[in-house]
Amino acid sequence: MSTEDTSPAAAITRWKFELSRRYRHILDKSTPHVGQRWLGCFVVAMVYVLRVYMVEGFYVVSYGLGIYILNLLIGFLSPQVDPEILDAEHGPSLPTSGSDEFRPFVRRLPEFKFWYSITKAFCIAFVMTFFSAFDVPVFWPILLFYWVVLFTLTMRRQIAHMIKYKYVPFSFGKQRYDGKRAESTSLSED
């Protein structure tokens, strides 16, 4: 006798698990392909923008999407351990040498999760554009103006925080050193 459950609920559970495993496998394989992932995100975003433009509505959904993306951007630009909180707990510290040791920037929201969350948000917002319940009539220039003001104030505060605590949230890869190149010598025989 087999101990395997053959009920419909067990079959659905196995199917969901297998589907989840395949989805996770695809995501894992896409991790090193940063450019292609962001290109795909850009395509999804353009499809959403085209949909909103064509139906001339769903501005509240777009505003909510913009606020969510701004929140994700702040998480992406913020350090995992906020130096402001460390200063409050331990007090300001003096440097122990002329140049403190290098500490790499660790993000509160890693790049992969940032990409995944933005792409998923655009997909959810796109699906929402097919339901008229989310098409609230609103004067969209006011929402756009409010979002621009919110973005400007938030970025100004974030940049001031970056300057105050001297961190840069971007790294452009490992520094490469070019060694001395061996000059090719021609062996001329006299």
PDB file of C-alpha atoms in Angstrom:
ATOM      1  CA  MET A   1       0.000   0.000   0.000  1.00  0.00           C
ATOM      2  CA  SER A   2       1.212   3.451  -0.855  1.00  0.00           C
ATOM      3  CA  THR A   3       1.319   6.120   1.829  1.00  0.00           C
ATOM      4  CA  GLU A   4       0.930   8.818  -0.812  1.00  0.00           C
ATOM      5  CA  ASP A   5      -2.275  10.839  -0.463  1.00  0.00           C
ATOM      6  CA  THR A   6      -4.363  10.809  -3.663  1.00  0.00           C
ATOM      7  CA  SER A   7      -7.060  13.234  -2.561  1.00  0.00           C
ATOM      8  CA  PRO A   8      -7.793  16.255  -4.774  1.00  0.00           C
ATOM      9  CA  ALA A   9      -6.566  18.639  -2.055  1.00  0.00           C
ATOM     10  CA  ALA A  10      -3.204  16.859  -1.900  1.00  0.00           C
ATOM     11  CA  ALA A  11      -2.912  16.962  -5.695  1.00  0.00           C
ATOM     12  CA  ILE A  12      -3.568  20.704  -5.702  1.00  0.00           C
ATOM     13  CA  THR A  13      -1.028  21.203  -2.918  1.00  0.00           C
ATOM     14  CA  ARG A  14       1.596  19.240  -4.856  1.00  0.00           C
ATOM     15  CA  TRP A  15       0.798  21.210  -8.024  1.00  0.00           C
ATOM     16  CA  LYS A  16       1.110  24.549  -6.165  1.00  0.00           C
ATOM     17  CA  PHE A  17       4.404  23.435  -4.621  1.00  0.00           C
ATOM     18  CA  GLU A  18       5.786  22.361  -8.008  1.00  0.00           C
ATOM     19  CA  LEU A  19       4.656  25.612  -9.637  1.00  0.00           C
ATOM     20  CA  SER A  20       6.218  27.623  -6.808  1.00  0.00           C
ATOM     21  CA  ARG A  21       9.454  25.666  -7.104  1.00  0.00           C
ATOM     22  CA  ARG A  22       9.672  26.284 -10.871  1.00  0.00           C
ATOM     23  CA  TYR A  23       8.907  29.987 -10.427  1.00  0.00           C
ATOM     24  CA  ARG A  24      11.628  30.299  -7.770  1.00  0.00           C
ATOM     25  CA  HIS A  25      14.057  28.434 -10.054  1.00  0.00           C
ATOM     26  CA  ILE A  26      13.422  30.920 -12.877  1.00  0.00           C
ATOM     27  CA  LEU A  27      13.929  33.833 -10.478  1.00  0.00           C
ATOM     28  CA  ASP A  28      17.163  32.298  -9.188  1.00  0.00           C
ATOM     29  CA  LYS A  29      18.468  31.831 -12.728  1.00  0.00           C
ATOM     30  CA  SER A  30      17.690  35.482 -13.531  1.00  0.00           C
ATOM     31  CA  THR A  31      19.696  36.836 -10.577  1.00  0.00           C
ATOM     32  CA  PRO A  32      23.024  37.436 -12.370  1.00  0.00           C
ATOM     33  CA  HIS A  33      21.350  38.996 -15.431  1.00  0.00           C
ATOM     34  CA  VAL A  34      20.857  42.502 -14.020  1.00  0.00           C
ATOM     35  CA  GLY A  35      20.579  44.362 -17.323  1.00  0.00           C
ATOM     36  CA  GLN A  36      18.093  41.936 -18.818  1.00  0.00           C
ATOM     37  CA  ARG A  37      15.958  41.981 -15.656  1.00  0.00           C
ATOM     38  CA  TRP A  38      15.774  45.779 -15.628  1.00  0.00           C
ATOM     39  CA  LEU A  39      15.044  45.832 -19.356  1.00  0.00           C
ATOM     40  CA  GLY A  40      12.124  43.479 -18.712  1.00  0.00           C
ATOM     41  CA  CYS A  41      10.940  45.726 -15.884  1.00  0.00           C
ATOM     42  CA  PHE A  42      11.125  48.715 -18.227  1.00  0.00           C
ATOM     43  CA  VAL A  43       9.024  46.857 -20.825  1.00  0.00           C
ATOM     44  CA  VAL A  44       6.413  45.972 -18.179  1.00  0.00           C
ATOM     45  CA  ALA A  45       6.368  49.615 -17.031  1.00  0.00           C
ATOM     46  CA  MET A  46       5.906  50.858 -20.606  1.00  0.00           C
ATOM     47  CA  VAL A  47       3.018  48.430 -21.147  1.00  0.00           C
ATOM     48  CA  TYR A  48       1.396  49.811 -17.978  1.00  0.00           C
ATOM     49  CA  VAL A  49       1.978  53.438 -19.041  1.00  0.00           C
ATOM     50  CA  LEU A  50       0.541  52.684 -22.489  1.00  0.00           C
ATOM     51  CA  ARG A  51      -2.518  51.053 -20.897  1.00  0.00           C
ATOM     52  CA  VAL A  52      -3.150  54.065 -18.625  1.00  0.00           C
ATOM     53  CA  TYR A  53      -2.631  56.444 -21.547  1.00  0.00           C
ATOM     54  CA  MET A  54      -5.013  54.509 -23.816  1.00  0.00           C
ATOM     55  CA  VAL A  55      -7.864  54.225 -21.291  1.00  0.00           C
ATOM     56  CA  GLU A  56      -7.247  57.751 -19.945  1.00  0.00           C
ATOM     57  CA  GLY A  57      -7.907  56.757 -16.365  1.00  0.00           C
ATOM     58  CA  PHE A  58      -6.644  54.915 -13.300  1.00  0.00           C
ATOM     59  CA  TYR A  59      -4.635  57.913 -12.122  1.00  0.00           C
ATOM     60  CA  VAL A  60      -5.171  57.038  -8.464  1.00  0.00           C
ATOM     61  CA  VAL A  61      -3.686  53.595  -9.145  1.00  0.00           C
ATOM     62  CA  SER A  62      -0.730  55.276 -10.834  1.00  0.00           C
ATOM     63  CA  TYR A  63      -0.314  57.666  -7.905  1.00  0.00           C
ATOM     64  CA  GLY A  64      -0.335  54.767  -5.438  1.00  0.00           C
ATOM     65  CA  LEU A  65       2.182  52.951  -7.622  1.00  0.00           C
ATOM     66  CA  GLY A  66       4.398  56.046  -7.649  1.00  0.00           C
ATOM     67  CA  ILE A  67       4.286  56.338  -3.848  1.00  0.00           C
ATOM     68  CA  TYR A  68       5.129  52.637  -3.497  1.00  0.00           C
ATOM     69  CA  ILE A  69       8.072  52.929  -5.908  1.00  0.00           C
ATOM     70  CA  LEU A  70       9.309  55.997  -4.000  1.00  0.00           C
ATOM     71  CA  ASN A  71       9.184  53.950  -0.788  1.00  0.00           C
ATOM     72  CA  LEU A  72      11.156  51.155  -2.465  1.00  0.00           C
ATOM     73  CA  LEU A  73      13.701  53.671  -3.767  1.00  0.00           C
ATOM     74  CA  ILE A  74      14.276  55.010  -0.256  1.00  0.00           C
ATOM     75  CA  GLY A  75      14.869  51.452   0.966  1.00  0.00           C
ATOM     76  CA  PHE A  76      17.269  50.856  -1.917  1.00  0.00           C
ATOM     77  CA  LEU A  77      19.257  54.019  -1.172  1.00  0.00           C
ATOM     78  CA  SER A  78      19.337  53.541   2.612  1.00  0.00           C
ATOM     79  CA  PRO A  79      21.971  51.576   4.510  1.00  0.00           C
ATOM     80  CA  GLN A  80      20.917  48.403   6.291  1.00  0.00           C
ATOM     81  CA  VAL A  81      22.099  49.825   9.608  1.00  0.00           C
ATOM     82  CA  ASP A  82      21.170  53.496   9.854  1.00  0.00           C
ATOM     83  CA  PRO A  83      24.153  55.491  11.175  1.00  0.00           C
ATOM     84  CA  GLU A  84      21.758  57.977  12.761  1.00  0.00           C
ATOM     85  CA  ILE A  85      20.364  55.242  15.011  1.00  0.00           C
ATOM     86  CA  LEU A  86      23.886  54.032  15.846  1.00  0.00           C
ATOM     87  CA  ASP A  87      24.871  57.568  16.869  1.00  0.00           C
ATOM     88  CA  ALA A  88      21.798  57.839  19.082  1.00  0.00           C
ATOM     89  CA  GLU A  89      22.539  54.514  20.819  1.00  0.00           C
ATOM     90  CA  HIS A  90      26.327  54.664  21.159  1.00  0.00           C
ATOM     91  CA  GLY A  91      27.044  58.356  20.763  1.00  0.00           C
ATOM     92  CA  PRO A  92      29.334  59.781  18.121  1.00  0.00           C
ATOM     93  CA  SER A  93      32.604  57.941  17.728  1.00  0.00           C
ATOM     94  CA  LEU A  94      35.997  59.355  16.983  1.00  0.00           C
ATOM     95  CA  PRO A  95      38.025  57.975  14.110  1.00  0.00           C
ATOM     96  CA  THR A  96      40.771  55.636  15.257  1.00  0.00           C
ATOM     97  CA  SER A  97      43.053  56.476  12.373  1.00  0.00           C
ATOM     98  CA  GLY A  98      43.375  58.944   9.534  1.00  0.00           C
ATOM     99  CA  SER A  99      41.258  56.711   7.373  1.00  0.00           C
ATOM    100  CA  ASP A 100      38.795  54.333   8.966  1.00  0.00           C
ATOM    101  CA  GLU A 101      38.708  50.889   7.447  1.00  0.00           C
ATOM    102  CA  PHE A 102      36.582  50.444   4.354  1.00  0.00           C
ATOM    103  CA  ARG A 103      33.080  49.210   5.020  1.00  0.00           C
ATOM    104  CA  PRO A 104      31.077  48.224   1.954  1.00  0.00           C
ATOM    105  CA  PHE A 105      27.622  49.721   1.578  1.00  0.00           C
ATOM    106  CA  VAL A 106      24.946  47.187   2.496  1.00  0.00           C
ATOM    107  CA  ARG A 107      21.479  48.207   1.374  1.00  0.00           C
ATOM    108  CA  ARG A 108      18.330  47.931   3.422  1.00  0.00           C
ATOM    109  CA  LEU A 109      16.614  46.671   0.247  1.00  0.00           C
ATOM    110  CA  PRO A 110      18.913  44.631  -2.031  1.00  0.00           C
ATOM    111  CA  GLU A 111      18.881  45.234  -5.791  1.00  0.00           C
ATOM    112  CA  PHE A 112      17.155  41.941  -6.619  1.00  0.00           C
ATOM    113  CA  LYS A 113      14.307  42.547  -4.168  1.00  0.00           C
ATOM    114  CA  PHE A 114      14.061  46.141  -5.416  1.00  0.00           C
ATOM    115  CA  TRP A 115      13.702  44.929  -9.008  1.00  0.00           C
ATOM    116  CA  TYR A 116      11.290  42.143  -8.057  1.00  0.00           C
ATOM    117  CA  SER A 117       9.060  44.446  -6.000  1.00  0.00           C
ATOM    118  CA  ILE A 118       8.888  47.106  -8.716  1.00  0.00           C
ATOM    119  CA  THR A 119       8.116  44.569 -11.440  1.00  0.00           C
ATOM    120  CA  LYS A 120       5.458  42.895  -9.307  1.00  0.00           C
ATOM    121  CA  ALA A 121       3.934  46.303  -8.466  1.00  0.00           C
ATOM    122  CA  PHE A 122       3.664  47.233 -12.146  1.00  0.00           C
ATOM    123  CA  CYS A 123       2.037  43.861 -12.913  1.00  0.00           C
ATOM    124  CA  ILE A 124      -0.501  44.274 -10.091  1.00  0.00           C
ATOM    125  CA  ALA A 125      -1.254  47.858 -11.158  1.00  0.00           C
ATOM    126  CA  PHE A 126      -1.700  46.641 -14.749  1.00  0.00           C
ATOM    127  CA  VAL A 127      -4.239  44.033 -13.640  1.00  0.00           C
ATOM    128  CA  MET A 128      -6.039  46.695 -11.578  1.00  0.00           C
ATOM    129  CA  THR A 129      -6.609  48.725 -14.759  1.00  0.00           C
ATOM    130  CA  PHE A 130      -9.047  46.062 -15.954  1.00  0.00           C
ATOM    131  CA  PHE A 131     -11.458  46.708 -13.062  1.00  0.00           C
ATOM    132  CA  SER A 132     -13.538  49.879 -13.188  1.00  0.00           C
ATOM    133  CA  ALA A 133     -13.792  49.992  -9.381  1.00  0.00           C
ATOM    134  CA  PHE A 134     -10.209  51.306  -9.315  1.00  0.00           C
ATOM    135  CA  ASP A 135     -10.887  54.056 -11.862  1.00  0.00           C
ATOM    136  CA  VAL A 136     -11.674  56.885  -9.465  1.00  0.00           C
ATOM    137  CA  PRO A 137     -12.306  60.182 -11.279  1.00  0.00           C
ATOM    138  CA  VAL A 138      -9.652  62.664 -10.188  1.00  0.00           C
ATOM    139  CA  PHE A 139      -7.871  65.695 -11.614  1.00  0.00           C
ATOM    140  CA  TRP A 140      -4.545  64.008 -12.370  1.00  0.00           C
ATOM    141  CA  PRO A 141      -2.297  67.130 -12.545  1.00  0.00           C
ATOM    142  CA  ILE A 142      -2.846  67.670  -8.806  1.00  0.00           C
ATOM    143  CA  LEU A 143      -1.721  64.107  -8.065  1.00  0.00           C
ATOM    144  CA  LEU A 144       1.297  64.515 -10.322  1.00  0.00           C
ATOM    145  CA  PHE A 145       2.255  67.825  -8.687  1.00  0.00           C
ATOM    146  CA  TYR A 146       1.861  66.349  -5.204  1.00  0.00           C
ATOM    147  CA  TRP A 147       3.989  63.319  -6.142  1.00  0.00           C
ATOM    148  CA  VAL A 148       6.755  65.537  -7.591  1.00  0.00           C
ATOM    149  CA  VAL A 149       6.785  67.651  -4.406  1.00  0.00           C
ATOM    150  CA  LEU A 150       6.882  64.509  -2.259  1.00  0.00           C
ATOM    151  CA  PHE A 151       9.677  63.030  -4.379  1.00  0.00           C
ATOM    152  CA  THR A 152      11.708  66.250  -4.212  1.00  0.00           C
ATOM    153  CA  LEU A 153      11.389  66.617  -0.443  1.00  0.00           C
ATOM    154  CA  THR A 154      12.140  62.948   0.179  1.00  0.00           C
ATOM    155  CA  MET A 155      15.198  62.906  -2.078  1.00  0.00           C
ATOM    156  CA  ARG A 156      16.508  66.137  -0.564  1.00  0.00           C
ATOM    157  CA  ARG A 157      16.280  64.565   2.894  1.00  0.00           C
ATOM    158  CA  GLN A 158      17.902  61.330   1.683  1.00  0.00           C
ATOM    159  CA  ILE A 159      20.783  63.165  -0.013  1.00  0.00           C
ATOM    160  CA  ALA A 160      21.341  65.274   3.120  1.00  0.00           C
ATOM    161  CA  HIS A 161      21.482  62.025   5.139  1.00  0.00           C
ATOM    162  CA  MET A 162      24.011  60.571   2.675  1.00  0.00           C
ATOM    163  CA  ILE A 163      26.201  63.677   2.924  1.00  0.00           C
ATOM    164  CA  LYS A 164      25.980  63.853   6.716  1.00  0.00           C
ATOM    165  CA  TYR A 165      27.016  60.220   7.242  1.00  0.00           C
ATOM    166  CA  LYS A 166      29.357  60.057   4.227  1.00  0.00           C
ATOM    167  CA  TYR A 167      28.036  57.048   2.371  1.00  0.00           C
ATOM    168  CA  VAL A 168      27.463  56.449  -1.307  1.00  0.00           C
ATOM    169  CA  PRO A 169      24.797  53.857  -2.133  1.00  0.00           C
ATOM    170  CA  PHE A 170      26.284  52.980  -5.507  1.00  0.00           C
ATOM    171  CA  SER A 171      29.275  50.876  -6.342  1.00  0.00           C
ATOM    172  CA  PHE A 172      30.357  50.407  -9.881  1.00  0.00           C
ATOM    173  CA  GLY A 173      31.968  47.036  -9.547  1.00  0.00           C
ATOM    174  CA  LYS A 174      35.304  45.899  -8.315  1.00  0.00           C
ATOM    175  CA  GLN A 175      38.188  48.257  -8.899  1.00  0.00           C
ATOM    176  CA  ARG A 176      40.567  46.888 -11.494  1.00  0.00           C
ATOM    177  CA  TYR A 177      44.252  47.484 -11.521  1.00  0.00           C
ATOM    178  CA  ASP A 178      46.243  47.316 -14.712  1.00  0.00           C
ATOM    179  CA  GLY A 179      49.661  45.889 -14.080  1.00  0.00           C
ATOM    180  CA  LYS A 180      52.707  46.854 -16.020  1.00  0.00           C
ATOM    181  CA  ARG A 181      52.316  45.673 -19.515  1.00  0.00           C
ATOM    182  CA  ALA A 182      55.258  43.769 -20.841  1.00  0.00           C
ATOM    183  CA  GLU A 183      56.541  45.560 -23.871  1.00  0.00           C
ATOM    184  CA  SER A 184      56.972  43.248 -26.741  1.00  0.00           C
ATOM    185  CA  THR A 185      60.579  43.187 -27.688  1.00  0.00           C
ATOM    186  CA  SER A 186      61.535  42.290 -31.116  1.00  0.00           C
ATOM    187  CA  LEU A 187      64.459  40.016 -31.222  1.00  0.00           C
ATOM    188  CA  SER A 188      66.595  41.335 -33.932  1.00  0.00           C
ATOM    189  CA  GLU A 189      69.562  39.345 -34.794  1.00  0.00           C
ATOM    190  CA  ASP A 190      72.680  41.242 -35.684  1.00  0.00           C
TER     191      ASP A 190
END
